[in-house]
mmCIF file of C-alpha atoms in Angstrom:
data_model
loop_
_atom_site.group_PDB
_atom_site.id
_atom_site.type_symbol
_atom_site.label_atom_id
_atom_site.label_comp_id
_atom_site.label_asym_id
_atom_site.label_seq_id
_atom_site.Cartn_x
_atom_site.Cartn_y
_atom_site.Cartn_z
ATOM 1 C CA UNK A 6 0.020 -0.036 0.009
ATOM 2 C CA UNK A 7 1.431 3.391 -1.003
ATOM 3 C CA UNK A 8 0.475 6.443 1.006
ATOM 4 C CA UNK A 9 0.071 9.786 -0.763
ATOM 5 C CA UNK A 10 0.325 12.474 1.871
ATOM 6 C CA UNK A 11 -0.351 15.557 -0.223
ATOM 7 C CA UNK A 12 -2.285 15.618 -3.442
ATOM 8 C CA UNK A 13 -0.894 19.117 -4.095
ATOM 9 C CA UNK A 14 2.380 17.594 -5.304
ATOM 10 C CA UNK A 15 2.815 16.561 -8.905
ATOM 11 C CA UNK A 16 4.154 13.186 -7.840
ATOM 12 C CA UNK A 17 1.014 12.430 -5.708
ATOM 13 C CA UNK A 18 -1.416 13.468 -8.485
ATOM 14 C CA UNK A 19 0.490 11.460 -11.081
ATOM 15 C CA UNK A 20 0.538 8.422 -8.763
ATOM 16 C CA UNK A 21 -3.232 8.745 -8.260
ATOM 17 C CA UNK A 22 -3.889 8.829 -11.979
ATOM 18 C CA UNK A 23 -1.558 5.775 -12.509
ATOM 19 C CA UNK A 24 -3.402 3.741 -9.937
ATOM 20 C CA UNK A 25 -6.823 4.649 -11.304
ATOM 21 C CA UNK A 26 -5.775 4.058 -14.903
ATOM 22 C CA UNK A 27 -4.014 0.843 -13.970
ATOM 23 C CA UNK A 28 -7.035 -0.931 -12.476
ATOM 24 C CA UNK A 29 -6.094 -0.018 -8.870
ATOM 25 C CA UNK A 30 -8.078 0.720 -5.753
ATOM 26 C CA UNK A 31 -7.734 3.772 -3.506
ATOM 27 C CA UNK A 32 -8.776 4.422 0.089
ATOM 28 C CA UNK A 33 -9.616 7.980 1.065
ATOM 29 C CA UNK A 34 -11.540 10.027 3.647
ATOM 30 C CA UNK A 35 -15.095 11.109 2.705
ATOM 31 C CA UNK A 36 -17.755 13.192 4.423
ATOM 32 C CA UNK A 37 -18.371 10.660 7.180
ATOM 33 C CA UNK A 38 -16.192 7.524 6.806
ATOM 34 C CA UNK A 39 -13.184 6.268 4.867
ATOM 35 C CA UNK A 40 -14.118 5.071 1.379
ATOM 36 C CA UNK A 41 -12.809 2.715 -1.242
ATOM 37 C CA UNK A 42 -12.778 3.997 -4.786
ATOM 38 C CA UNK A 43 -11.724 3.160 -8.311
ATOM 39 C CA UNK A 44 -12.313 3.759 -12.018
ATOM 40 C CA UNK A 45 -15.924 2.671 -12.640
ATOM 41 C CA UNK A 46 -15.023 1.542 -16.154
ATOM 42 C CA UNK A 47 -12.410 -0.955 -14.864
ATOM 43 C CA UNK A 48 -14.137 -4.264 -14.226
ATOM 44 C CA UNK A 49 -10.969 -5.576 -12.572
ATOM 45 C CA UNK A 50 -10.819 -2.703 -10.094
ATOM 46 C CA UNK A 51 -14.537 -2.983 -9.221
ATOM 47 C CA UNK A 52 -14.150 -6.707 -8.831
ATOM 48 C CA UNK A 53 -11.242 -6.047 -6.411
ATOM 49 C CA UNK A 54 -13.431 -3.732 -4.300
ATOM 50 C CA UNK A 55 -16.348 -6.228 -4.234
ATOM 51 C CA UNK A 56 -13.990 -8.970 -3.145
ATOM 52 C CA UNK A 57 -12.421 -6.825 -0.458
ATOM 53 C CA UNK A 58 -15.848 -5.880 0.866
ATOM 54 C CA UNK A 59 -17.292 -9.360 0.322
ATOM 55 C CA UNK A 60 -20.157 -7.572 -1.437
ATOM 56 C CA UNK A 61 -22.201 -9.206 -4.166
ATOM 57 C CA UNK A 62 -22.086 -7.464 -7.591
ATOM 58 C CA UNK A 63 -25.924 -7.482 -7.976
ATOM 59 C CA UNK A 64 -26.300 -4.864 -5.215
ATOM 60 C CA UNK A 65 -24.503 -2.157 -7.218
ATOM 61 C CA UNK A 66 -22.217 0.654 -6.083
ATOM 62 C CA UNK A 67 -22.316 4.457 -5.742
ATOM 63 C CA UNK A 68 -20.490 6.912 -7.972
ATOM 64 C CA UNK A 69 -19.142 10.140 -6.523
ATOM 65 C CA UNK A 70 -18.319 13.217 -8.609
ATOM 66 C CA UNK A 71 -16.566 16.556 -8.161
ATOM 67 C CA UNK A 72 -19.289 18.467 -9.865
ATOM 68 C CA UNK A 73 -22.613 18.110 -11.700
ATOM 69 C CA UNK A 74 -20.692 18.600 -14.988
ATOM 70 C CA UNK A 75 -18.826 15.277 -14.320
ATOM 71 C CA UNK A 76 -22.129 13.395 -14.369
ATOM 72 C CA UNK A 77 -23.965 15.599 -16.927
ATOM 73 C CA UNK A 78 -23.959 12.629 -19.344
ATOM 74 C CA UNK A 79 -26.271 10.766 -16.878
ATOM 75 C CA UNK A 80 -28.512 13.794 -16.168
ATOM 76 C CA UNK A 81 -29.052 15.167 -19.656
ATOM 77 C CA UNK A 82 -31.407 12.328 -20.823
ATOM 78 C CA UNK A 83 -33.683 12.840 -17.784
ATOM 79 C CA UNK A 84 -36.844 14.953 -17.751
ATOM 80 C CA UNK A 85 -36.123 18.531 -16.629
ATOM 81 C CA UNK A 86 -37.925 18.221 -13.279
ATOM 82 C CA UNK A 87 -36.094 15.066 -12.396
ATOM 83 C CA UNK A 88 -32.732 16.542 -13.361
ATOM 84 C CA UNK A 89 -33.458 19.725 -11.388
ATOM 85 C CA UNK A 90 -34.545 17.729 -8.328
ATOM 86 C CA UNK A 91 -31.223 15.823 -8.396
ATOM 87 C CA UNK A 92 -29.206 18.958 -8.869
ATOM 88 C CA UNK A 93 -30.925 20.695 -5.989
ATOM 89 C CA UNK A 94 -29.250 18.200 -3.554
ATOM 90 C CA UNK A 95 -25.680 18.852 -4.767
ATOM 91 C CA UNK A 96 -23.000 19.333 -3.798
ATOM 92 C CA UNK A 97 -23.812 17.688 -0.487
ATOM 93 C CA UNK A 98 -24.402 14.432 1.447
ATOM 94 C CA UNK A 99 -27.288 13.190 -0.629
ATOM 95 C CA UNK A 100 -26.924 10.294 -3.041
ATOM 96 C CA UNK A 101 -29.512 10.279 -5.762
ATOM 97 C CA UNK A 102 -30.612 7.107 -7.570
ATOM 98 C CA UNK A 103 -31.108 8.158 -11.189
ATOM 99 C CA UNK A 104 -32.168 6.198 -14.241
ATOM 100 C CA UNK A 105 -29.204 5.239 -16.475
ATOM 101 C CA UNK A 106 -31.284 5.834 -19.585
ATOM 102 C CA UNK A 107 -28.633 4.904 -22.069
ATOM 103 C CA UNK A 108 -26.854 2.205 -20.048
ATOM 104 C CA UNK A 109 -23.683 4.318 -19.798
ATOM 105 C CA UNK A 110 -22.484 2.841 -16.485
ATOM 106 C CA UNK A 111 -21.248 -0.768 -16.683
ATOM 107 C CA UNK A 112 -23.302 -3.577 -15.171
ATOM 108 C CA UNK A 113 -20.460 -4.347 -12.692
ATOM 109 C CA UNK A 114 -21.199 -0.916 -11.107
ATOM 110 C CA UNK A 115 -25.000 -0.750 -11.555
ATOM 111 C CA UNK A 116 -25.573 -4.331 -10.409
ATOM 112 C CA UNK A 117 -29.020 -5.663 -11.226
ATOM 113 C CA UNK A 118 -30.393 -2.161 -11.628
ATOM 114 C CA UNK A 119 -31.263 0.068 -14.554
ATOM 115 C CA UNK A 120 -30.392 3.011 -12.299
ATOM 116 C CA UNK A 121 -27.264 4.360 -10.749
ATOM 117 C CA UNK A 122 -26.624 5.946 -7.370
ATOM 118 C CA UNK A 123 -24.698 9.199 -7.756
ATOM 119 C CA UNK A 124 -23.495 11.918 -5.286
ATOM 120 C CA UNK A 125 -21.749 15.154 -6.019
ATOM 121 C CA UNK A 126 -19.581 15.553 -2.952
ATOM 122 C CA UNK A 127 -19.036 18.758 -0.977
ATOM 123 C CA UNK A 128 -15.863 17.239 0.628
ATOM 124 C CA UNK A 129 -12.888 19.113 -0.809
ATOM 125 C CA UNK A 130 -10.621 16.050 -0.935
ATOM 126 C CA UNK A 131 -13.243 13.908 -2.681
ATOM 127 C CA UNK A 132 -13.783 16.727 -5.198
ATOM 128 C CA UNK A 133 -10.015 16.943 -5.708
ATOM 129 C CA UNK A 134 -9.737 13.147 -6.320
ATOM 130 C CA UNK A 135 -12.500 13.216 -8.928
ATOM 131 C CA UNK A 136 -10.957 16.325 -10.659
ATOM 132 C CA UNK A 137 -7.511 14.761 -10.804
ATOM 133 C CA UNK A 138 -9.019 11.450 -12.111
ATOM 134 C CA UNK A 139 -11.098 13.443 -14.664
ATOM 135 C CA UNK A 140 -14.166 11.284 -13.983
ATOM 136 C CA UNK A 141 -16.589 10.191 -11.276
ATOM 137 C CA UNK A 142 -15.286 7.421 -9.125
ATOM 138 C CA UNK A 143 -16.786 4.361 -7.450
ATOM 139 C CA UNK A 144 -17.247 5.212 -3.780
ATOM 140 C CA UNK A 145 -18.177 2.686 -1.104
ATOM 141 C CA UNK A 146 -17.527 2.565 2.610
ATOM 142 C CA UNK A 147 -14.159 1.089 3.578
ATOM 143 C CA UNK A 148 -15.140 -2.059 5.504
ATOM 144 C CA UNK A 149 -15.901 -5.688 4.928
ATOM 145 C CA UNK A 150 -19.614 -6.480 4.744
ATOM 146 C CA UNK A 151 -21.187 -6.472 8.234
ATOM 147 C CA UNK A 152 -18.410 -4.508 9.902
ATOM 148 C CA UNK A 153 -18.321 -0.839 11.035
ATOM 149 C CA UNK A 154 -17.031 1.576 8.377
ATOM 150 C CA UNK A 155 -13.480 2.737 8.951
ATOM 151 C CA UNK A 156 -13.273 6.157 10.568
ATOM 152 C CA UNK A 157 -9.473 6.140 10.957
ATOM 153 C CA UNK A 158 -6.484 5.209 8.783
ATOM 154 C CA UNK A 159 -5.397 2.501 11.152
ATOM 155 C CA UNK A 160 -8.760 0.785 10.744
ATOM 156 C CA UNK A 161 -8.375 0.904 6.959
ATOM 157 C CA UNK A 162 -5.002 -0.855 7.249
ATOM 158 C CA UNK A 163 -6.343 -3.389 9.719
ATOM 159 C CA UNK A 164 -9.390 -4.260 7.552
ATOM 160 C CA UNK A 165 -7.329 -4.394 4.322
ATOM 161 C CA UNK A 166 -3.641 -5.051 4.792
ATOM 162 C CA UNK A 167 -3.598 -6.052 1.127
ATOM 163 C CA UNK A 168 -5.644 -5.038 -1.911
ATOM 164 C CA UNK A 169 -5.433 -1.263 -1.690
ATOM 165 C CA UNK A 170 -2.973 0.349 -4.039
ATOM 166 C CA UNK A 171 -3.040 3.936 -2.723
ATOM 167 C CA UNK A 172 -4.208 5.379 0.529
ATOM 168 C CA UNK A 173 -4.839 9.123 0.350
ATOM 169 C CA UNK A 174 -4.299 10.891 3.640
ATOM 170 C CA UNK A 175 -6.741 13.603 4.803
ATOM 171 C CA UNK A 176 -9.488 14.370 7.236
ATOM 172 C CA UNK A 177 -13.041 13.113 7.342
ATOM 173 C CA UNK A 178 -15.825 15.611 6.889
ATOM 174 C CA UNK A 179 -18.118 16.630 9.702
ATOM 175 C CA UNK A 180 -20.943 14.156 8.972
ATOM 176 C CA UNK A 181 -21.467 11.295 11.378
ATOM 177 C CA UNK A 182 -23.909 9.439 9.170
ATOM 178 C CA UNK A 183 -23.499 7.993 5.662
ATOM 179 C CA UNK A 184 -25.196 9.946 2.868
ATOM 180 C CA UNK A 185 -28.961 9.970 2.517
ATOM 181 C CA UNK A 186 -30.080 7.992 -0.554
ATOM 182 C CA UNK A 187 -33.140 9.164 -2.475
ATOM 183 C CA UNK A 188 -34.781 7.660 -5.534
ATOM 184 C CA UNK A 189 -34.945 10.846 -7.534
ATOM 185 C CA UNK A 190 -37.767 9.702 -9.811
ATOM 186 C CA UNK A 191 -40.201 8.833 -6.984
ATOM 187 C CA UNK A 192 -38.744 11.027 -4.219
ATOM 188 C CA UNK A 193 -38.659 7.976 -1.868
ATOM 189 C CA UNK A 194 -35.927 8.046 0.748
ATOM 190 C CA UNK A 195 -34.078 4.733 0.578
ATOM 191 C CA UNK A 196 -31.576 5.365 3.451
#
């Protein structure tokens, strides 16, 4: 496991891009807990995360983005009122489940759904990661299924001594709860 201590350095940003382009997995602080992330278009990287978490692929995963523009391709096909409803929650700790009208997100991320869960983060480090990557990232809590999510770097290392290619140092946000999840088409709160 490599530790990047400062994404402001050219080396750290280059290393992050190499890991994400090379089918790697990163661990990083989010709004409430440490997360695992990867390139959503890398089946190998997503499979690695699913294996680490012992999570079945059919459940699907969340994407996190730096801005609405990073996920515009998912929002543009939606009716105006649905798109505006989703955008009204961002940036912030709300994950919106939106229809993937043109099946642009791979099945290994969507799972058995024709929707995708997406959040535009307000956390500066998460935004920076997505901007450096140039894309939204898979984002899931850093813990094996059934265990408490990691809230400290030592817990990340204890849970996953192997399998994480890059651990990005930083501080958690001020949230104590995971993001709220809303089905943006129906308005139903799922979590």
